[in-house]
Amino acid sequence: MSGIHVAYRKSTGKNFNRVESTIVLPTSCTYRANRPVTVGGTVKYCDGAFPEFFHGFYQGSTYGLDIGILYQAGVYKLFFYCYANVASQVDSSGNKITWYTSSKSFVPASNSTIDRTFTLKSHFENGYLVTRCCNSNGTTVASLDVYLNPTAYTAMKNNGCTINRELCLAINKNEKGTCTFPAGVSFTNTKFTKTKMTTVNGTIIEMTASNTTTNHNKRDIGCEEAITQPYYNGNTVPTTENGYVADTAYASV
C-alpha cells in the first residue's frame, strides 16, 4: 500500500500504548476498487484506492501498525495493517497475514456534524490490539481485535510507541509495481481532534501542536507525481480546540 498522507501528525513522545480520538467523517468520499490479477498462478488484488483515517503505533522501524477507518463501496469499516513481524497468523501459503478489516460496516445516520462524529480508540490487551469505533451516543458501531506476535505485543505494550494520526489517500500499486493516476479517490473535509494518548505508566496526555510534529502531504514511494497538477488537490488546516490540536483536511487524486 502506497499513498498520500494528507494530514500526518506524529507524537514526539515514544512511550504510548493507548490512543483515543474524535473524528468527524466527511460528507462525501470516492474510491477505486481493487482489480484481481493472477501472478505466478496466484490471484492478487491491486490498483485500488481508498480514503483511510487512522492511528499508527510505531517503535521506530522495528515494529509498526496502523488501525483506523476505511471507506469502500459506500460504507466504512475498521482496518488493520502491520509489519510482518507484528503479525501472528499465516495464510494457506505460509505468508503472514498483515491486513484485516472488521466484519461489520457502518455509515453515519445523516450528514449532520453530530451524526458524522465518532470516537476511535485502540489499546493492547491480553495479546490483542483492541479497537472500537463509537458514535456520538457512545454506541459501538464497529470493532476489531487482532492477535499480535507475542514478542511484538510485549515490546509495544510495555515499552510504548510513538502515535501517528493520519488522514490519508491510500493507493495500491498496479501489476507493474507503480501507482495509476488519476486514482479516483477523494474525501471532503474530515477532522481529527481531541486525541488522548496514554503512556505505559497510565498518564493521559493531550495531543497538542507542541508535543507533535507534522509532515502533511507526505508521499510514499510511487506517489511522487500525484502531488503535482493535474492529479492532486488537497489542503490541511491545523487548529486548537479546548487545548487539543485538530487537523481538518480534504483531498482528491
Coordinates of C-alpha atoms in Angstrom, one line a residue:
M1 CA 0.0 0.0 0.0
S2 CA 1.3 3.4 -1.0
G3 CA -0.4 6.7 -0.6
I4 CA -0.5 10.4 0.2
H5 CA -0.6 11.2 3.9
V6 CA -2.7 14.4 3.6
A7 CA -2.7 15.2 7.3
Y8 CA 0.2 13.5 9.1
R9 CA 0.9 14.2 12.8
K10 CA 3.3 12.3 15.0
S11 CA 3.9 12.4 18.7
T12 CA 7.3 13.4 19.9
G13 CA 6.8 11.0 22.9
K14 CA 7.6 7.4 22.4
N15 CA 6.0 5.7 25.4
F16 CA 2.3 5.4 24.5
N17 CA 0.2 2.2 24.4
R18 CA -3.3 3.5 24.1
V19 CA -4.9 6.2 22.0
E20 CA -8.4 7.7 21.6
S21 CA -9.5 10.4 19.1
T22 CA -12.6 12.1 17.9
I23 CA -13.1 12.0 14.2
V24 CA -15.7 13.9 12.1
L25 CA -16.1 11.9 8.9
P26 CA -16.6 13.5 5.5
T27 CA -19.9 14.3 3.8
S28 CA -18.6 12.5 0.7
C29 CA -15.9 10.0 -0.4
T30 CA -14.9 8.3 -3.6
Y31 CA -12.8 5.2 -4.1
R32 CA -11.4 2.9 -6.8
A33 CA -11.9 -0.9 -6.3
N34 CA -9.1 -3.4 -6.4
R35 CA -8.6 -5.5 -9.6
P36 CA -7.9 -9.2 -9.4
V37 CA -4.6 -10.1 -11.2
T38 CA -3.0 -13.5 -11.5
V39 CA 0.7 -13.6 -10.7
G40 CA 2.5 -16.9 -10.8
G41 CA -0.8 -18.7 -10.6
T42 CA -1.9 -16.8 -7.6
V43 CA -4.7 -14.3 -7.7
K44 CA -3.7 -11.0 -6.1
Y45 CA -5.7 -7.8 -5.8
C46 CA -4.1 -4.5 -6.9
D47 CA -4.7 -0.9 -8.1
G48 CA -7.4 0.0 -5.6
A49 CA -7.5 3.5 -3.9
F50 CA -9.3 4.3 -0.7
P51 CA -9.8 7.1 1.9
E52 CA -8.2 5.9 5.2
F53 CA -8.3 7.7 8.6
F54 CA -6.2 6.1 11.3
H55 CA -3.8 5.9 14.2
G56 CA -0.4 4.4 14.0
F57 CA 1.6 2.7 16.7
Y58 CA 5.4 2.6 15.9
Q59 CA 8.6 1.6 17.6
G60 CA 11.0 3.2 15.0
S61 CA 11.3 0.8 12.1
T62 CA 11.3 -2.3 14.3
Y63 CA 7.5 -2.7 15.0
G64 CA 4.6 -0.8 13.5
L65 CA 0.9 -1.0 12.8
D66 CA -2.0 1.2 11.5
I67 CA -5.5 0.9 12.8
G68 CA -8.5 3.0 11.7
I69 CA -11.4 3.6 9.3
L70 CA -11.5 2.7 5.7
Y71 CA -14.1 3.8 3.1
Q72 CA -15.2 1.4 0.4
A73 CA -18.3 0.9 -1.7
G74 CA -20.5 3.4 0.2
V75 CA -19.7 2.1 3.8
Y76 CA -17.0 2.5 6.4
K77 CA -15.1 -0.4 8.1
L78 CA -12.3 -0.7 10.6
F79 CA -9.0 -1.8 9.1
F80 CA -5.7 -3.0 10.5
Y81 CA -2.3 -3.2 8.8
C82 CA 1.1 -4.2 10.3
Y83 CA 4.7 -5.1 9.7
A84 CA 5.2 -8.8 9.0
N85 CA 7.0 -9.3 12.4
V86 CA 3.9 -7.9 14.2
A87 CA 1.5 -10.4 12.6
S88 CA 0.8 -13.7 14.2
Q89 CA -1.4 -15.6 11.7
V90 CA -0.4 -17.1 8.3
D91 CA -2.4 -17.9 5.2
S92 CA -2.6 -21.2 3.3
S93 CA 0.7 -20.4 1.6
G94 CA 2.5 -19.7 4.8
N95 CA 2.6 -15.9 4.3
K96 CA 2.0 -13.6 7.3
I97 CA -1.5 -12.0 7.3
T98 CA -0.8 -8.3 7.8
W99 CA -4.2 -6.9 6.8
Y100 CA -7.6 -7.3 8.4
T101 CA -11.0 -5.5 8.2
S102 CA -13.9 -5.6 10.6
S103 CA -16.8 -7.8 9.7
K104 CA -19.3 -5.0 10.5
S105 CA -19.6 -1.9 8.4
F106 CA -21.3 1.3 9.3
V107 CA -22.5 4.6 7.8
P108 CA -23.4 7.9 9.6
A109 CA -27.1 8.2 10.3
S110 CA -27.1 11.5 8.4
N111 CA -24.7 14.2 7.0
S112 CA -25.2 16.3 10.1
T113 CA -22.0 17.0 12.0
I114 CA -23.1 15.2 15.1
D115 CA -24.0 12.1 13.1
R116 CA -20.6 12.1 11.4
T117 CA -18.8 12.4 14.7
F118 CA -17.2 9.2 16.1
T119 CA -14.7 8.1 18.7
L120 CA -11.9 5.8 17.5
K121 CA -9.9 4.1 20.3
S122 CA -7.3 1.4 20.5
H123 CA -5.2 -0.3 23.2
F124 CA -3.2 -3.5 23.9
E125 CA -4.9 -6.2 25.9
N126 CA -4.3 -9.9 26.5
G127 CA -2.2 -10.3 23.4
Y128 CA -4.6 -8.3 21.1
L129 CA -4.8 -4.9 19.7
V130 CA -8.3 -4.0 20.7
T131 CA -10.1 -1.3 18.7
R132 CA -13.6 0.2 18.9
C133 CA -15.4 2.9 16.9
C134 CA -18.3 4.5 18.7
N135 CA -20.9 7.1 17.6
S136 CA -21.7 10.3 19.4
N137 CA -24.2 8.4 21.6
G138 CA -21.4 6.0 22.8
T139 CA -22.8 3.0 20.9
T140 CA -20.1 0.8 19.3
V141 CA -20.7 0.7 15.5
A142 CA -17.6 -1.4 14.6
S143 CA -14.9 -3.4 16.5
L144 CA -11.7 -5.2 15.5
D145 CA -9.5 -7.3 17.8
V146 CA -6.3 -8.6 16.2
Y147 CA -4.0 -11.1 17.9
L148 CA -0.3 -10.0 17.6
N149 CA 3.0 -11.7 17.6
P150 CA 3.8 -12.2 21.3
T151 CA 7.2 -10.6 21.1
A152 CA 6.0 -7.5 19.3
Y153 CA 2.9 -7.3 21.5
T154 CA 5.1 -7.3 24.7
A155 CA 7.5 -4.7 23.3
M156 CA 4.8 -2.3 22.1
K157 CA 2.6 -2.6 25.2
N158 CA 5.4 -2.5 27.8
N159 CA 7.8 -0.1 26.2
G160 CA 5.3 2.1 24.4
C161 CA 5.2 3.6 20.9
T162 CA 5.0 6.9 19.0
I163 CA 1.5 7.7 17.9
N164 CA 0.7 8.8 14.3
R165 CA -2.7 10.4 13.4
E166 CA -3.4 10.5 9.7
L167 CA -6.0 11.4 7.1
C168 CA -4.8 9.5 4.0
L169 CA -5.4 8.7 0.4
A170 CA -4.2 5.0 0.2
I171 CA -3.3 3.7 -3.2
N172 CA -2.4 0.1 -4.0
K173 CA 0.2 -0.3 -6.8
N174 CA -0.8 -1.9 -10.1
E175 CA 0.6 -5.1 -11.5
K176 CA 3.6 -3.2 -12.9
G177 CA 4.5 -2.0 -9.4
T178 CA 3.5 1.6 -9.9
C179 CA 0.6 3.7 -8.9
T180 CA -2.1 4.6 -11.5
F181 CA -3.1 8.2 -11.7
P182 CA -5.6 9.8 -11.6
A183 CA -6.7 7.3 -8.9
G184 CA -10.3 8.4 -8.5
V185 CA -10.1 8.6 -4.7
S186 CA -11.2 11.6 -2.6
F187 CA -12.7 12.8 0.7
T188 CA -14.3 16.1 1.6
N189 CA -13.5 17.9 4.8
T190 CA -12.6 15.4 7.6
K191 CA -11.4 16.3 11.1
F192 CA -9.2 14.5 13.7
T193 CA -9.3 16.1 17.1
K194 CA -9.4 15.6 20.9
T195 CA -6.7 12.9 20.8
K196 CA -5.8 11.4 24.2
M197 CA -2.5 9.3 24.3
T198 CA -1.9 7.1 27.4
T199 CA 1.7 6.3 28.5
V200 CA 2.8 2.9 29.7
N201 CA 2.5 4.4 33.2
G202 CA -1.1 5.3 32.7
T203 CA -0.7 9.1 32.3
I204 CA -3.1 10.6 29.8
I205 CA -1.5 13.2 27.5
E206 CA -3.5 15.5 25.2
M207 CA -2.2 15.7 21.7
T208 CA -1.1 19.3 21.0
A209 CA 0.9 21.2 18.5
S210 CA 3.8 21.4 20.9
N211 CA 4.1 17.6 21.5
T212 CA 3.8 16.6 17.9
T213 CA 5.5 17.1 14.5
T214 CA 3.8 17.2 11.2
N215 CA 4.6 16.2 7.6
H216 CA 1.4 17.0 5.8
N217 CA 1.1 15.7 2.2
K218 CA 3.8 13.1 2.9
R219 CA 4.1 10.9 -0.2
D220 CA 5.1 7.3 -0.3
I221 CA 7.4 5.9 -2.9
G222 CA 5.5 5.7 -6.2
C223 CA 3.2 8.6 -5.4
E224 CA 5.6 11.5 -6.0
E225 CA 4.0 12.5 -9.3
A226 CA 0.5 12.6 -7.7
I227 CA 1.2 15.7 -5.8
T228 CA 1.6 17.8 -9.0
Q229 CA -1.3 19.0 -11.0
P230 CA -3.5 18.0 -12.7
Y231 CA -3.6 14.9 -10.4
Y232 CA -3.8 16.2 -6.8
N233 CA -6.0 18.7 -4.9
G234 CA -5.9 18.9 -1.2
N235 CA -5.4 21.0 1.9
T236 CA -4.9 20.6 5.7
V237 CA -5.7 23.2 8.3
P238 CA -4.5 22.8 11.9
T239 CA -6.4 24.5 14.7
T240 CA -6.6 24.3 18.5
E241 CA -9.8 23.0 20.2
N242 CA -10.0 23.1 24.0
G243 CA -6.3 22.6 24.2
Y244 CA -6.1 19.8 21.7
V245 CA -4.6 20.1 18.2
A246 CA -7.1 19.4 15.4
D247 CA -6.4 18.7 11.8
T248 CA -9.0 19.2 9.1
A249 CA -8.3 18.2 5.6
Y250 CA -9.8 17.4 2.2
A251 CA -8.1 15.7 -0.8
S252 CA -8.5 14.1 -4.2
V253 CA -6.2 12.4 -6.7

